[in-house]
PDB file of C-alpha atoms in Angstrom:
ATOM      1  CA  MET P   1     209.845 185.784 -26.770  1.00 50.00           C
ATOM      2  CA  VAL P   2     212.873 187.812 -25.832  1.00 49.00           C
ATOM      3  CA  VAL P   3     214.889 186.356 -23.003  1.00 52.00           C
ATOM      4  CA  ILE P   4     215.556 189.038 -20.409  1.00 55.00           C
ATOM      5  CA  ASN P   5     218.996 189.242 -18.828  1.00 54.00           C
ATOM      6  CA  GLN P   6     219.621 185.554 -19.417  1.00 53.00           C
ATOM      7  CA  LYS P   7     223.127 185.793 -17.945  1.00 52.00           C
ATOM      8  CA  ASN P   8     221.897 187.457 -14.722  1.00 54.00           C
ATOM      9  CA  ASN P   9     224.475 190.190 -15.220  1.00 52.00           C
ATOM     10  CA  LEU P  10     224.354 192.425 -12.162  1.00 51.00           C
ATOM     11  CA  ASN P  11     227.643 194.242 -12.796  1.00 48.00           C
ATOM     12  CA  PHE P  12     226.374 197.411 -14.400  1.00 46.00           C
ATOM     13  CA  GLY P  13     228.137 199.922 -12.136  1.00 46.00           C
ATOM     14  CA  GLU P  14     230.476 200.237  -9.223  1.00 46.00           C
ATOM     15  CA  ASN P  15     229.069 199.194  -5.828  1.00 49.00           C
ATOM     16  CA  ASP P  16     230.245 202.414  -4.215  1.00 49.00           C
ATOM     17  CA  THR P  17     228.192 204.734  -6.438  1.00 47.00           C
ATOM     18  CA  PRO P  18     224.797 205.252  -4.785  1.00 47.00           C
ATOM     19  CA  GLU P  19     223.477 207.390  -7.648  1.00 43.00           C
ATOM     20  CA  ILE P  20     223.295 204.271  -9.834  1.00 43.00           C
ATOM     21  CA  TYR P  21     221.458 202.081  -7.344  1.00 39.00           C
ATOM     22  CA  LEU P  22     219.235 204.565  -5.573  1.00 42.00           C
ATOM     23  CA  ASN P  23     215.816 204.914  -7.172  1.00 58.00           C
ATOM     24  CA  SER P  24     213.529 206.622  -4.716  1.00 75.00           C
ATOM     25  CA  ASN P  25     210.371 206.042  -6.811  1.00 84.00           C
ATOM     26  CA  LEU P  26     210.857 202.268  -6.853  1.00 89.00           C
ATOM     27  CA  LYS P  27     211.768 202.128  -3.171  1.00 89.00           C
ATOM     28  CA  ARG P  28     208.761 204.262  -2.286  1.00 92.00           C
ATOM     29  CA  TRP P  29     206.448 202.072  -4.409  1.00 94.00           C
ATOM     30  CA  PHE P  30     207.751 198.866  -2.804  1.00 94.00           C
ATOM     31  CA  SER P  31     207.394 200.346   0.697  1.00 94.00           C
ATOM     32  CA  ARG P  32     203.716 201.018  -0.099  1.00 96.00           C
ATOM     33  CA  ASN P  33     203.276 197.247  -0.672  1.00 96.00           C
ATOM     34  CA  ILE P  34     204.640 196.175   2.712  1.00 96.00           C
ATOM     35  CA  GLY P  35     202.021 194.452   4.847  1.00 96.00           C
ATOM     36  CA  PHE P  36     199.581 191.555   4.909  1.00 97.00           C
ATOM     37  CA  TRP P  37     197.373 191.047   1.846  1.00 98.00           C
ATOM     38  CA  LYS P  38     194.331 188.860   1.174  1.00 98.00           C
ATOM     39  CA  SER P  39     194.708 187.832  -2.490  1.00 98.00           C
ATOM     40  CA  ASN P  40     191.543 186.722  -4.313  1.00 98.00           C
ATOM     41  CA  ARG P  41     192.775 185.024  -7.472  1.00 97.00           C
ATOM     42  CA  THR P  42     191.468 183.652 -10.714  1.00 98.00           C
ATOM     43  CA  TYR P  43     193.734 181.379 -12.739  1.00 96.00           C
ATOM     44  CA  PHE P  44     192.997 180.392 -16.322  1.00 96.00           C
ATOM     45  CA  LEU P  45     195.141 177.442 -17.416  1.00 94.00           C
ATOM     46  CA  ASP P  46     195.193 177.114 -21.183  1.00 87.00           C
ATOM     47  CA  GLN P  47     196.295 173.494 -21.411  1.00 85.00           C
ATOM     48  CA  LEU P  48     193.411 172.278 -19.231  1.00 82.00           C
ATOM     49  CA  GLN P  49     190.989 174.945 -20.501  1.00 90.00           C
ATOM     50  CA  LYS P  50     190.046 175.329 -16.862  1.00 92.00           C
ATOM     51  CA  THR P  51     189.529 178.297 -14.539  1.00 95.00           C
ATOM     52  CA  TYR P  52     190.218 178.215 -10.806  1.00 97.00           C
ATOM     53  CA  THR P  53     189.307 180.692  -8.083  1.00 97.00           C
ATOM     54  CA  LEU P  54     191.117 180.717  -4.756  1.00 97.00           C
ATOM     55  CA  CYS P  55     192.246 182.992  -1.954  1.00 98.00           C
ATOM     56  CA  MET P  56     195.860 183.297  -0.815  1.00 97.00           C
ATOM     57  CA  ASN P  57     197.493 185.216   2.009  1.00 97.00           C
ATOM     58  CA  ILE P  58     200.599 187.243   1.178  1.00 97.00           C
ATOM     59  CA  ASP P  59     202.901 188.852   3.729  1.00 97.00           C
ATOM     60  CA  ILE P  60     205.439 191.350   2.377  1.00 96.00           C
ATOM     61  CA  GLN P  61     208.166 192.432   4.786  1.00 95.00           C
ATOM     62  CA  ALA P  62     211.099 194.802   4.485  1.00 93.00           C
ATOM     63  CA  LEU P  63     214.330 193.168   5.642  1.00 92.00           C
ATOM     64  CA  GLU P  64     217.349 194.810   7.128  1.00 85.00           C
ATOM     65  CA  ASN P  65     219.428 196.063   4.231  1.00 77.00           C
ATOM     66  CA  LYS P  66     222.816 194.499   3.627  1.00 67.00           C
ATOM     67  CA  SER P  67     223.707 197.706   1.807  1.00 70.00           C
ATOM     68  CA  GLU P  68     222.274 201.140   2.449  1.00 66.00           C
ATOM     69  CA  TRP P  69     221.665 201.447  -1.309  1.00 67.00           C
ATOM     70  CA  GLU P  70     219.638 198.234  -1.704  1.00 74.00           C
ATOM     71  CA  SER P  71     216.140 197.501  -0.379  1.00 88.00           C
ATOM     72  CA  HIS P  72     215.559 193.877   0.667  1.00 91.00           C
ATOM     73  CA  TYR P  73     212.161 192.183   0.967  1.00 94.00           C
ATOM     74  CA  LYS P  74     210.647 188.875   1.989  1.00 95.00           C
ATOM     75  CA  PHE P  75     207.435 187.617   0.365  1.00 95.00           C
ATOM     76  CA  THR P  76     205.585 184.779   2.130  1.00 96.00           C
ATOM     77  CA  TRP P  77     202.425 183.148   0.763  1.00 95.00           C
ATOM     78  CA  TYR P  78     199.992 180.436   1.848  1.00 97.00           C
ATOM     79  CA  PRO P  79     196.367 179.520   1.042  1.00 97.00           C
ATOM     80  CA  ASP P  80     193.357 180.772   2.978  1.00 95.00           C
ATOM     81  CA  LYS P  81     192.086 177.159   3.063  1.00 96.00           C
ATOM     82  CA  LYS P  82     192.731 173.824   1.314  1.00 96.00           C
ATOM     83  CA  TYR P  83     192.200 173.874  -2.449  1.00 96.00           C
ATOM     84  CA  ASP P  84     192.207 171.031  -4.999  1.00 94.00           C
ATOM     85  CA  PHE P  85     194.005 173.464  -7.288  1.00 94.00           C
ATOM     86  CA  PHE P  86     197.386 172.543  -5.751  1.00 94.00           C
ATOM     87  CA  LYS P  87     196.789 168.782  -6.125  1.00 93.00           C
ATOM     88  CA  GLU P  88     195.676 169.219  -9.736  1.00 92.00           C
ATOM     89  CA  ASN P  89     198.525 171.653 -10.523  1.00 90.00           C
ATOM     90  CA  PRO P  90     201.598 170.575  -8.541  1.00 89.00           C
ATOM     91  CA  GLN P  91     203.837 173.101 -10.342  1.00 84.00           C
ATOM     92  CA  TYR P  92     202.243 175.758  -8.096  1.00 88.00           C
ATOM     93  CA  LYS P  93     203.608 176.006  -4.588  1.00 88.00           C
ATOM     94  CA  GLU P  94     200.851 175.955  -1.987  1.00 93.00           C
ATOM     95  CA  ARG P  95     203.061 177.929   0.365  1.00 94.00           C
ATOM     96  CA  GLY P  96     206.471 179.427   0.128  1.00 93.00           C
ATOM     97  CA  GLU P  97     208.874 182.262   0.639  1.00 94.00           C
ATOM     98  CA  MET P  98     210.905 184.419  -1.675  1.00 93.00           C
ATOM     99  CA  GLN P  99     213.578 186.929  -0.760  1.00 92.00           C
ATOM    100  CA  ALA P 100     214.446 189.678  -3.206  1.00 93.00           C
ATOM    101  CA  PHE P 101     216.166 193.027  -3.404  1.00 91.00           C
ATOM    102  CA  LEU P 102     216.095 196.071  -5.633  1.00 91.00           C
ATOM    103  CA  ARG P 103     219.127 196.918  -7.693  1.00 88.00           C
ATOM    104  CA  GLY P 104     218.567 199.746 -10.123  1.00 87.00           C
ATOM    105  CA  HIS P 105     215.435 198.958 -12.137  1.00 91.00           C
ATOM    106  CA  GLN P 106     215.631 195.248 -11.395  1.00 93.00           C
ATOM    107  CA  LEU P 107     214.205 192.986  -8.727  1.00 92.00           C
ATOM    108  CA  VAL P 108     216.809 190.333  -7.961  1.00 91.00           C
ATOM    109  CA  ARG P 109     214.919 187.253  -6.746  1.00 92.00           C
ATOM    110  CA  GLY P 110     216.172 184.362  -4.667  1.00 88.00           C
ATOM    111  CA  ASN P 111     213.610 182.209  -6.490  1.00 85.00           C
ATOM    112  CA  PHE P 112     210.477 182.482  -8.591  1.00 84.00           C
ATOM    113  CA  TYR P 113     206.969 181.265  -7.773  1.00 78.00           C
ATOM    114  CA  LEU P 114     207.022 178.408 -10.295  1.00 73.00           C
ATOM    115  CA  SER P 115     210.664 177.489  -9.727  1.00 79.00           C
ATOM    116  CA  ASP P 116     213.481 177.561  -7.187  1.00 83.00           C
ATOM    117  CA  VAL P 117     215.729 179.211  -9.771  1.00 87.00           C
ATOM    118  CA  GLU P 118     217.306 182.566  -8.868  1.00 90.00           C
ATOM    119  CA  GLY P 119     216.734 185.357 -11.315  1.00 90.00           C
ATOM    120  CA  ILE P 120     215.990 188.921 -12.223  1.00 94.00           C
ATOM    121  CA  SER P 121     212.805 190.781 -13.059  1.00 95.00           C
ATOM    122  CA  ASN P 122     213.196 193.982 -15.037  1.00 97.00           C
ATOM    123  CA  ILE P 123     210.898 196.728 -13.755  1.00 96.00           C
ATOM    124  CA  ARG P 124     209.166 199.452 -15.745  1.00 95.00           C
ATOM    125  CA  GLN P 125     207.231 202.171 -13.998  1.00 94.00           C
ATOM    126  CA  VAL P 126     203.911 203.106 -15.638  1.00 95.00           C
ATOM    127  CA  ASP P 127     203.081 205.860 -13.152  1.00 94.00           C
ATOM    128  CA  GLU P 128     203.344 206.381  -9.385  1.00 94.00           C
ATOM    129  CA  HIS P 129     200.839 203.566  -8.762  1.00 97.00           C
ATOM    130  CA  GLU P 130     201.768 200.847 -11.277  1.00 97.00           C
ATOM    131  CA  MET P 131     204.838 198.758 -12.087  1.00 97.00           C
ATOM    132  CA  ILE P 132     205.407 196.166 -14.805  1.00 98.00           C
ATOM    133  CA  PHE P 133     207.706 193.220 -14.086  1.00 97.00           C
ATOM    134  CA  GLU P 134     209.263 191.163 -16.898  1.00 97.00           C
ATOM    135  CA  SER P 135     210.990 187.895 -16.054  1.00 95.00           C
ATOM    136  CA  SER P 136     212.559 185.021 -17.972  1.00 92.00           C
ATOM    137  CA  TYR P 137     213.686 181.772 -16.408  1.00 90.00           C
ATOM    138  CA  GLU P 138     213.953 178.213 -17.615  1.00 90.00           C
ATOM    139  CA  ASP P 139     211.389 178.085 -20.477  1.00 91.00           C
ATOM    140  CA  TRP P 140     209.099 180.732 -18.937  1.00 92.00           C
ATOM    141  CA  TYR P 141     208.513 184.367 -19.862  1.00 95.00           C
ATOM    142  CA  ILE P 142     206.350 186.235 -17.317  1.00 95.00           C
ATOM    143  CA  LEU P 143     204.727 189.665 -17.700  1.00 98.00           C
ATOM    144  CA  GLU P 144     203.113 191.072 -14.533  1.00 97.00           C
ATOM    145  CA  HIS P 145     201.279 194.366 -14.046  1.00 98.00           C
ATOM    146  CA  THR P 146     200.749 195.424 -10.405  1.00 98.00           C
ATOM    147  CA  ARG P 147     198.700 198.508  -9.572  1.00 98.00           C
ATOM    148  CA  LEU P 148     198.057 200.056  -6.145  1.00 98.00           C
ATOM    149  CA  ILE P 149     194.544 201.471  -5.780  1.00 97.00           C
ATOM    150  CA  ASP P 150     192.561 203.581  -3.290  1.00 96.00           C
ATOM    151  CA  SER P 151     195.323 204.953  -1.062  1.00 95.00           C
ATOM    152  CA  ASP P 152     197.213 201.623  -1.260  1.00 97.00           C
ATOM    153  CA  ASN P 153     194.412 199.630   0.402  1.00 97.00           C
ATOM    154  CA  TYR P 154     193.973 197.480  -2.723  1.00 98.00           C
ATOM    155  CA  ARG P 155     196.196 195.993  -5.398  1.00 98.00           C
ATOM    156  CA  TYR P 156     195.250 194.638  -8.767  1.00 98.00           C
ATOM    157  CA  ARG P 157     197.639 192.245 -10.472  1.00 98.00           C
ATOM    158  CA  VAL P 158     197.390 190.614 -13.869  1.00 98.00           C
ATOM    159  CA  ILE P 159     200.024 188.070 -14.819  1.00 97.00           C
ATOM    160  CA  TYR P 160     200.605 186.446 -18.206  1.00 97.00           C
ATOM    161  CA  SER P 161     202.909 183.412 -18.361  1.00 95.00           C
ATOM    162  CA  TRP P 162     204.287 181.933 -21.566  1.00 96.00           C
ATOM    163  CA  ASN P 163     206.057 178.577 -21.664  1.00 93.00           C
ATOM    164  CA  ASN P 164     208.098 177.875 -24.791  1.00 95.00           C
ATOM    165  CA  ASN P 165     206.464 180.899 -26.477  1.00 95.00           C
ATOM    166  CA  LYS P 166     202.896 179.663 -25.824  1.00 96.00           C
ATOM    167  CA  LEU P 167     200.586 181.518 -23.446  1.00 96.00           C
ATOM    168  CA  LYS P 168     199.843 178.958 -20.707  1.00 94.00           C
ATOM    169  CA  ILE P 169     198.590 180.854 -17.647  1.00 94.00           C
ATOM    170  CA  VAL P 170     196.586 184.040 -17.153  1.00 97.00           C
ATOM    171  CA  GLU P 171     196.082 185.228 -13.580  1.00 97.00           C
ATOM    172  CA  ASN P 172     193.969 188.027 -12.126  1.00 98.00           C
ATOM    173  CA  HIS P 173     194.530 188.959  -8.474  1.00 98.00           C
ATOM    174  CA  HIS P 174     192.392 191.391  -6.504  1.00 98.00           C
ATOM    175  CA  GLU P 175     194.203 192.008  -3.233  1.00 98.00           C
ATOM    176  CA  ILE P 176     193.038 193.724  -0.052  1.00 98.00           C
ATOM    177  CA  LYS P 177     195.485 195.055   2.536  1.00 98.00           C
ATOM    178  CA  ILE P 178     194.632 193.715   5.994  1.00 96.00           C
ATOM    179  CA  ILE P 179     195.487 195.904   8.966  1.00 81.00           C
ATOM    180  CA  LYS P 180     196.786 193.752  11.827  1.00 63.00           C
TER     181      LYS P 180
END
C-alpha cells in the first residue's frame, strides 16, 4: 500500500490565497451531507470470518469557520441500541466525535474512527454525487466511497480497510437522512 501524506504536510500554499483553498464543489458536496443520518451497516471482519449488522446514528454539523476559506465540520456517532459487536470488537468506538475541516482536496481530521490519531484524507471527486476518501494512519490504509442518492435523502458508503497490507474490514452503509 502507498502511504498517503505520511508527514501530514499542510503547507502547500500561502494562507492568504483563497484561490488555492476554495473548492466550491467540495464545499457544496459536504454541505449536502449536513444533518442527522440513520446508518444501517454491515461489517465483514476477515480475521473472524464474521459478518455483523447494526444501526448507528450520525449527526454531521457545520461549525463556525476559523477561516473564511476553510469549512469546518463535526461528526458525532452513537448506536441505535446496544450491540455485542462493540464488546467483541473493542477497536470500534461505540460512540464518538470527530472534528475536521477542508483544505484544498484534503479532509484534515482531528482523529479517525479506529484511532485518536490526527490525520489527512485525500479526496477525489467521481462526479457531483460521489467522493472517494483515501487515508493512511498507523498501520491502516482506508479507501471509502460515499455517494449521495435521491436528492440527498440517502447515502451509500463502502469502506475497505487494510492493516499491514492485508484487507481486514469491509463495510457497507446504507444511510437515510432523518428530518428533525
